[in-house]
PDB file of C-alpha atoms in Angstrom:
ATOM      1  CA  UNK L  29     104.765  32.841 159.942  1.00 53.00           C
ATOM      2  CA  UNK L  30     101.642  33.290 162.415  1.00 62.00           C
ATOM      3  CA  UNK L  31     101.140  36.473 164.225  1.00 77.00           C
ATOM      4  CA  UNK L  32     102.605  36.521 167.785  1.00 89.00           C
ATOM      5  CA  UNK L  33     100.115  37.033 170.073  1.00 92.00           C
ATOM      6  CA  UNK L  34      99.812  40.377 171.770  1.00 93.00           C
ATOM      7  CA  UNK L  35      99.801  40.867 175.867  1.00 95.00           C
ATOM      8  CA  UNK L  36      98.837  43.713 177.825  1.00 95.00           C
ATOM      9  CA  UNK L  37     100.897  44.692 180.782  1.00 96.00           C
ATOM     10  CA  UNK L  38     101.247  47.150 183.410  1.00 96.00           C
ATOM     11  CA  UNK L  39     104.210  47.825 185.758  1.00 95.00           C
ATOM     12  CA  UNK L  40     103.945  47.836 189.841  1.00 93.00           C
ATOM     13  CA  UNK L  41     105.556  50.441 191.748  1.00 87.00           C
ATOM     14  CA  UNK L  42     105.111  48.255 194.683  1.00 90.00           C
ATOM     15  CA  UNK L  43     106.567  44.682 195.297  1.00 90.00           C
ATOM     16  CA  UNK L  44     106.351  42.138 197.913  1.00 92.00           C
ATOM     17  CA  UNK L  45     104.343  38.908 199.382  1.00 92.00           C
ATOM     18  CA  UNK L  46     101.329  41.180 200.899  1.00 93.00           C
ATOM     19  CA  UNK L  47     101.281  43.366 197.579  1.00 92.00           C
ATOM     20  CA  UNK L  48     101.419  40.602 195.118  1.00 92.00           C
ATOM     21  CA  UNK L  49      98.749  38.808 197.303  1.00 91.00           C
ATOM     22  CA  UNK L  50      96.312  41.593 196.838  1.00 93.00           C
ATOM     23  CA  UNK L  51      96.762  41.525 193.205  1.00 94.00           C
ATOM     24  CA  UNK L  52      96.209  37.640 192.984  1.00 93.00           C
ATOM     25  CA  UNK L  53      92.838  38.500 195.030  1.00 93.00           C
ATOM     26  CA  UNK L  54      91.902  41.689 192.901  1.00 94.00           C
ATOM     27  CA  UNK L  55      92.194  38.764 189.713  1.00 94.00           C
ATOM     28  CA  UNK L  56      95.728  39.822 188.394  1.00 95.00           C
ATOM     29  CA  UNK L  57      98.813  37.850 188.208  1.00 96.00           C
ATOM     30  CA  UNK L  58     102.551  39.827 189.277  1.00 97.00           C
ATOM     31  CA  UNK L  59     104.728  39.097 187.260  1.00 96.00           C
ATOM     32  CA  UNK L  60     108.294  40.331 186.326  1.00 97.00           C
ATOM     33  CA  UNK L  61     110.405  41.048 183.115  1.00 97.00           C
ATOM     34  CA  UNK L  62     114.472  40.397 182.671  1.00 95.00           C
ATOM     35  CA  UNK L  63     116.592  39.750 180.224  1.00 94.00           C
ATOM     36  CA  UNK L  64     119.410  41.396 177.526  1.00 94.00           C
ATOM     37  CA  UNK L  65     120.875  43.146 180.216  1.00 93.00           C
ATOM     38  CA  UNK L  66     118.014  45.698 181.181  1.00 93.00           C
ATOM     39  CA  UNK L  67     117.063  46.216 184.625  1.00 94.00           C
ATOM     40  CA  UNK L  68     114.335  43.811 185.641  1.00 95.00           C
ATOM     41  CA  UNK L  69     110.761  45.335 185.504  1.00 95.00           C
ATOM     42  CA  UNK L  70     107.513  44.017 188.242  1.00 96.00           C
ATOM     43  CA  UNK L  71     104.541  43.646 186.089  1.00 97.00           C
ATOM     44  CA  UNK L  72     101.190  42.498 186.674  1.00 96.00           C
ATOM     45  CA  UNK L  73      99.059  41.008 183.964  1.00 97.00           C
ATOM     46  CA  UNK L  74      95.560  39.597 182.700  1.00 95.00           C
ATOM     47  CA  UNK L  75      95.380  35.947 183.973  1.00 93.00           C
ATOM     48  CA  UNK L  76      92.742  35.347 181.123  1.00 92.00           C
ATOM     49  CA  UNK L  77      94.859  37.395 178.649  1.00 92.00           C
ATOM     50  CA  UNK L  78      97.842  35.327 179.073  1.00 91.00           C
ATOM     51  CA  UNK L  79      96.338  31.710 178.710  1.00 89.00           C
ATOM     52  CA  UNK L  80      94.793  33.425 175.331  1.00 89.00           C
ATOM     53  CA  UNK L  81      98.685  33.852 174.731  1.00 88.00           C
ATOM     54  CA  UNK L  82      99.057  30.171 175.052  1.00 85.00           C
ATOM     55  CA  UNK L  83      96.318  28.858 173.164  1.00 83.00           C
ATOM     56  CA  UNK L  84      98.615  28.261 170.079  1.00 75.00           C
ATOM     57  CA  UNK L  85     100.644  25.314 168.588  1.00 72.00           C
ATOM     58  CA  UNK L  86     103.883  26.427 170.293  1.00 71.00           C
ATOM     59  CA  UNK L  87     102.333  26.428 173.414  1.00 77.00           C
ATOM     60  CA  UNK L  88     104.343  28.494 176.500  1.00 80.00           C
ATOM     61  CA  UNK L  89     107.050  28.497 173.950  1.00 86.00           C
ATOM     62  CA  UNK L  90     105.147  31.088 172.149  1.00 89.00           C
ATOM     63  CA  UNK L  91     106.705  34.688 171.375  1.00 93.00           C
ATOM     64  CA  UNK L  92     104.303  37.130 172.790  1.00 94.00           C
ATOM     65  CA  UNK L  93     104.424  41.080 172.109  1.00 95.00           C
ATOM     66  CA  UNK L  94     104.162  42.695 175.143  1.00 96.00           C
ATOM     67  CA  UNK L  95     102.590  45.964 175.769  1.00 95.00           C
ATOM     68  CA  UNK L  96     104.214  47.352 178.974  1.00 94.00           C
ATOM     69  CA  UNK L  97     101.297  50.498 179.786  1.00 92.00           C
ATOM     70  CA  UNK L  98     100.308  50.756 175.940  1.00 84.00           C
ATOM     71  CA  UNK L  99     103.889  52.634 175.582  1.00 89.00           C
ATOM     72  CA  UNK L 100     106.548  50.343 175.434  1.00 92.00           C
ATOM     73  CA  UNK L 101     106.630  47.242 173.489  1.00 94.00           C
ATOM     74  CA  UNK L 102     108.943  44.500 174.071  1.00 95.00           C
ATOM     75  CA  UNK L 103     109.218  40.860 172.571  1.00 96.00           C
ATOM     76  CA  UNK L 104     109.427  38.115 175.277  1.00 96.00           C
ATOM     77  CA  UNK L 105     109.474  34.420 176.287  1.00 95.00           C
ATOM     78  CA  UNK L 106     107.629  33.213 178.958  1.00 92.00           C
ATOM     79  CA  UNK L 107     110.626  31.626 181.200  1.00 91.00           C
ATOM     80  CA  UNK L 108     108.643  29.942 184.249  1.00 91.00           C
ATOM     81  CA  UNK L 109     105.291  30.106 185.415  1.00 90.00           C
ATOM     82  CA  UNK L 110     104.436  29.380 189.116  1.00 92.00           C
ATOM     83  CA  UNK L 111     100.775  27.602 190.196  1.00 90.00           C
ATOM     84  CA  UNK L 112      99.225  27.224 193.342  1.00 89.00           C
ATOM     85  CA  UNK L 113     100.761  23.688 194.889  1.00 93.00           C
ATOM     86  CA  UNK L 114      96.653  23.256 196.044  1.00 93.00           C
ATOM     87  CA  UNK L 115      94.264  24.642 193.923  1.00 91.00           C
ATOM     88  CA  UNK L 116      96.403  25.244 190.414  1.00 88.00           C
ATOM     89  CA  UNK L 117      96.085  29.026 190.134  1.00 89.00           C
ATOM     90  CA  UNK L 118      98.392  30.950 188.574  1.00 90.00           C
ATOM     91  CA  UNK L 119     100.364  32.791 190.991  1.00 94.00           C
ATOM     92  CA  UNK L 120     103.469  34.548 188.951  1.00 95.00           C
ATOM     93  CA  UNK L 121     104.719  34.236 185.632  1.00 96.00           C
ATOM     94  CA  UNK L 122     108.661  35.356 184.632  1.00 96.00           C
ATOM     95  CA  UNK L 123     109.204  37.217 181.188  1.00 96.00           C
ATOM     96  CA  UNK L 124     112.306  36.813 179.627  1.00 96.00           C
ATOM     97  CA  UNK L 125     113.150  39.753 176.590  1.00 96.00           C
ATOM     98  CA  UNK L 126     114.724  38.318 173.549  1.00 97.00           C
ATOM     99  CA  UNK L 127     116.553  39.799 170.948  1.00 97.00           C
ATOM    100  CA  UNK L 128     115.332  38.110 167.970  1.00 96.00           C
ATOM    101  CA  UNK L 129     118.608  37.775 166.347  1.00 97.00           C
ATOM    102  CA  UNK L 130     120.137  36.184 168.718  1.00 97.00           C
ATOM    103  CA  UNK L 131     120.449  32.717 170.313  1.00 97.00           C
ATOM    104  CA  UNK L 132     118.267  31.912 173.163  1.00 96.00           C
ATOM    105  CA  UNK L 133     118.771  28.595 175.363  1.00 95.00           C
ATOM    106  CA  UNK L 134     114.720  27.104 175.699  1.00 94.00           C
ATOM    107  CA  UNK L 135     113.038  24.181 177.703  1.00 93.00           C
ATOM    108  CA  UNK L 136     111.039  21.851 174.921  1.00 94.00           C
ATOM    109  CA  UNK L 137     108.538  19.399 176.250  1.00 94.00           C
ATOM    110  CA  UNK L 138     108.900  16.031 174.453  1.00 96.00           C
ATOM    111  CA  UNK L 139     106.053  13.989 173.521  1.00 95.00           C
ATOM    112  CA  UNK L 140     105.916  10.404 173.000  1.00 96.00           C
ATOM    113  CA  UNK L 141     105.113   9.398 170.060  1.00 96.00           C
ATOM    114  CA  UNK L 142     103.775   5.635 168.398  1.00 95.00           C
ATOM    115  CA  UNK L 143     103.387   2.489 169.594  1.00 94.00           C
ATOM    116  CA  UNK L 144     107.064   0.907 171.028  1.00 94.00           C
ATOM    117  CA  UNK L 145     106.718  -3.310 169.412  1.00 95.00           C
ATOM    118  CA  UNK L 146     108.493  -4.041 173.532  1.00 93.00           C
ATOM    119  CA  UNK L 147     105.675  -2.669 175.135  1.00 92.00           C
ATOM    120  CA  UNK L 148     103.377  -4.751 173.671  1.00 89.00           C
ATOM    121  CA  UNK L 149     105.587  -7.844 174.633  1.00 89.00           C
ATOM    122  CA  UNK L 150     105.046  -6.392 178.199  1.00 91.00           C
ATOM    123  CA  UNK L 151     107.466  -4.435 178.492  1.00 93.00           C
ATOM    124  CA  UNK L 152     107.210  -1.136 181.269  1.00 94.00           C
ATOM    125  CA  UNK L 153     108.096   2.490 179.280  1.00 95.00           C
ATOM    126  CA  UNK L 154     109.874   4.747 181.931  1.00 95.00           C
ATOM    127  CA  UNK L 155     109.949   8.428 180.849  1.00 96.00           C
ATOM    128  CA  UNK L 156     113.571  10.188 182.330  1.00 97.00           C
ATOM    129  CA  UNK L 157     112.979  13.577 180.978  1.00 97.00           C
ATOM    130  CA  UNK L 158     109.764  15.906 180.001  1.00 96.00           C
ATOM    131  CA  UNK L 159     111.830  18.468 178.520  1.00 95.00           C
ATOM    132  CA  UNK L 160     114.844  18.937 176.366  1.00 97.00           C
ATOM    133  CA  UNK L 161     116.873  22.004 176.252  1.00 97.00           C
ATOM    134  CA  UNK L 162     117.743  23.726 173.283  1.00 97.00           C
ATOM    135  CA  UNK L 163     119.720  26.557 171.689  1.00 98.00           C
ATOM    136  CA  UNK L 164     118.478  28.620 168.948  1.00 97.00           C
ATOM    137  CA  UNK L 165     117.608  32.080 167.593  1.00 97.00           C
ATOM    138  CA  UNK L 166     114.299  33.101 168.996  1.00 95.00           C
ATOM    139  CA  UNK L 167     111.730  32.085 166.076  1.00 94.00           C
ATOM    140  CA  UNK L 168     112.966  28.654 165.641  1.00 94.00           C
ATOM    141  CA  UNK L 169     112.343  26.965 168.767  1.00 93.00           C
ATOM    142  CA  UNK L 170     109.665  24.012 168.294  1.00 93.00           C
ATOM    143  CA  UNK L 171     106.836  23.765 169.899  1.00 90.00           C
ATOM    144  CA  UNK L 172     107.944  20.047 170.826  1.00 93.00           C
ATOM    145  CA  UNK L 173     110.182  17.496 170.255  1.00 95.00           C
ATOM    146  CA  UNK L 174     108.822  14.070 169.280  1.00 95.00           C
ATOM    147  CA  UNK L 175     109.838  10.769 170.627  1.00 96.00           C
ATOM    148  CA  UNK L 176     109.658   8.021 168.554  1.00 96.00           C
ATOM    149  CA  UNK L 177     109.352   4.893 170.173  1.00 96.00           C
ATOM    150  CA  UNK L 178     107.802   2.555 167.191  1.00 95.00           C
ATOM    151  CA  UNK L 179     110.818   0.764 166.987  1.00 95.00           C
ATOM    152  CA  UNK L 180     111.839   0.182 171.040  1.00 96.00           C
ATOM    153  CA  UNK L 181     112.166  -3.220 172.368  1.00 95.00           C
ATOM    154  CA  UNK L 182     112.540  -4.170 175.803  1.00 95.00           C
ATOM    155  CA  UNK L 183     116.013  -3.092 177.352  1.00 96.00           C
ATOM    156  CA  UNK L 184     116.289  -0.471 174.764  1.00 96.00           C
ATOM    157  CA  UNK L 185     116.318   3.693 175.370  1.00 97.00           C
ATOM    158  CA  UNK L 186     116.018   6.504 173.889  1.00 97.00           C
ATOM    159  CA  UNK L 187     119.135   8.757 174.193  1.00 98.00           C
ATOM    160  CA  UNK L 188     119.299  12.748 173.581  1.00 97.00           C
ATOM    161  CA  UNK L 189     121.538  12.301 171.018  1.00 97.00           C
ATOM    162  CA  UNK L 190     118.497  10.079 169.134  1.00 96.00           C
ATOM    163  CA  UNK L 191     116.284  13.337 168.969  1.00 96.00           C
ATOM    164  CA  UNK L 192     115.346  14.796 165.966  1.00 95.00           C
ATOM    165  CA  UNK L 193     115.414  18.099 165.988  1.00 96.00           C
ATOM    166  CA  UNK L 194     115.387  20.859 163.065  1.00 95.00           C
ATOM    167  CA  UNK L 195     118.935  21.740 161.445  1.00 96.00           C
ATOM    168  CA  UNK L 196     118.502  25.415 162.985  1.00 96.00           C
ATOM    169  CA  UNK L 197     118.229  23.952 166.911  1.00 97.00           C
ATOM    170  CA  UNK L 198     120.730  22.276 168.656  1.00 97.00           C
ATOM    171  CA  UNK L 199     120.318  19.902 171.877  1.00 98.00           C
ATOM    172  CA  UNK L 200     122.033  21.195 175.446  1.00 97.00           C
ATOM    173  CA  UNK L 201     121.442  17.988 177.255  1.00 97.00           C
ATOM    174  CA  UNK L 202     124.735  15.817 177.079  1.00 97.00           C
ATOM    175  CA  UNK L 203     124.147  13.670 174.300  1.00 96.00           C
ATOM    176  CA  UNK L 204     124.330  10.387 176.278  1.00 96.00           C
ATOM    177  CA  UNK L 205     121.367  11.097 178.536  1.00 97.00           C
ATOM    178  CA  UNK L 206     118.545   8.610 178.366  1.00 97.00           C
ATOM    179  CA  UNK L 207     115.667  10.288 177.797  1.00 97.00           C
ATOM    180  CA  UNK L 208     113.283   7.257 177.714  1.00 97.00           C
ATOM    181  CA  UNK L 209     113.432   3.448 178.106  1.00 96.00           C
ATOM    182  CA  UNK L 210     111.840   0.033 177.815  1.00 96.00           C
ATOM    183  CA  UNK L 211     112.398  -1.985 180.888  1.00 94.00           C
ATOM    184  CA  UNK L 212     111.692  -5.420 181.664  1.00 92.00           C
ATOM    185  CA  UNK L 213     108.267  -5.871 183.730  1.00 85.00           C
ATOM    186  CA  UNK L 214     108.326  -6.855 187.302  1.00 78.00           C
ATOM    187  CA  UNK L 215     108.049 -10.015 188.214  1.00 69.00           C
ATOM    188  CA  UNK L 216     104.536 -10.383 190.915  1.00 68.00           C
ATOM    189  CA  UNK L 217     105.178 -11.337 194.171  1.00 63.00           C
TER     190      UNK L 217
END
């Protein structure tokens, strides 16, 4: 098993728009912790820090041990992260505690994957979903879940229930979804 990475965070007695955009300015990031039925808990943490966090194969799905004021530690999931709309700073990330023995529900981004024999025929791939969501204890939710799309023809898809996914994670999505598809290219004008 690889080491969860380790994040340093302190708490904010104050909250708020102006508050959180002085932090933003003074290089921080406010953040917030919830989860297992705890009160919810303002943080602010290391911009830099955290994208070290997510410089690992599982990606924002990583488990990260978070220090809150070197005193109490607390294993979380990064739930949403919130960027800038113009210039793509980070502006707040949500924390979510987990219990690691029990089952956590998880956004997984899928990735495409091989070289579908309809596209080459001309066919137009139309992606329905980035993410699949899945239920499983803590430590066994994948980084991603791969699409497979070396057999597709044209006017075939890709349904949830046609994900692989390991025997300890189960799919949320209904299982008739379509997930990703071949269509027929347009005819020019």
């Amino acid at each position: 098993m690889v080491a969860r990475p380790t994040l340093q965070a302190q708490k904010r007695v104050k909250t708020g728009k102006a508050y959180a955009n002085r932090l933003r300015n003074l290089g921080k990031v406010p953040g917030i912790i919830y989860g297992l039925n705890a009160s919810p808990v303002a943080i602010e943490v290391d911009p830099t820090h955290l994208r070290k966090a997510y410089q690992n194969e599982s990606g924002r799905n990583v488990l990260i041990d978070l220090q809150l004021d070197e005193q109490e530690h607390l294993t979380v999931l990064t739930h949403e992260l919130v960027f800038h709309a113009l210039n793509h700073r980070l502006q707040h990330v949500d924390f979510m505690r987990v219990d690691l023995n029990k089952v956590v529900h998880q956004r997984v981004p899928l990735v495409v994957v091989g070289v579908a024999p309809g596209l080459k025929a001309g066919g137009v791939m139309e992606q329905a979903m980035s993410y699949a969501l899945v239920s499983c204890l803590p430590e066994a939710i994948p980084n991603k879940l791969e699409i497979d799309v070396s057999h597709l023809e044209i006017n075939q898809a890709i349904h949830i229930r046609d994900l692989k996914v390991p025997a300890d994670v189960r799919l949320l999505d209904q299982a008739g979804t379509v997930v990703l598809r071949l269509a027929e290219p347009k005819a020019e004008k």
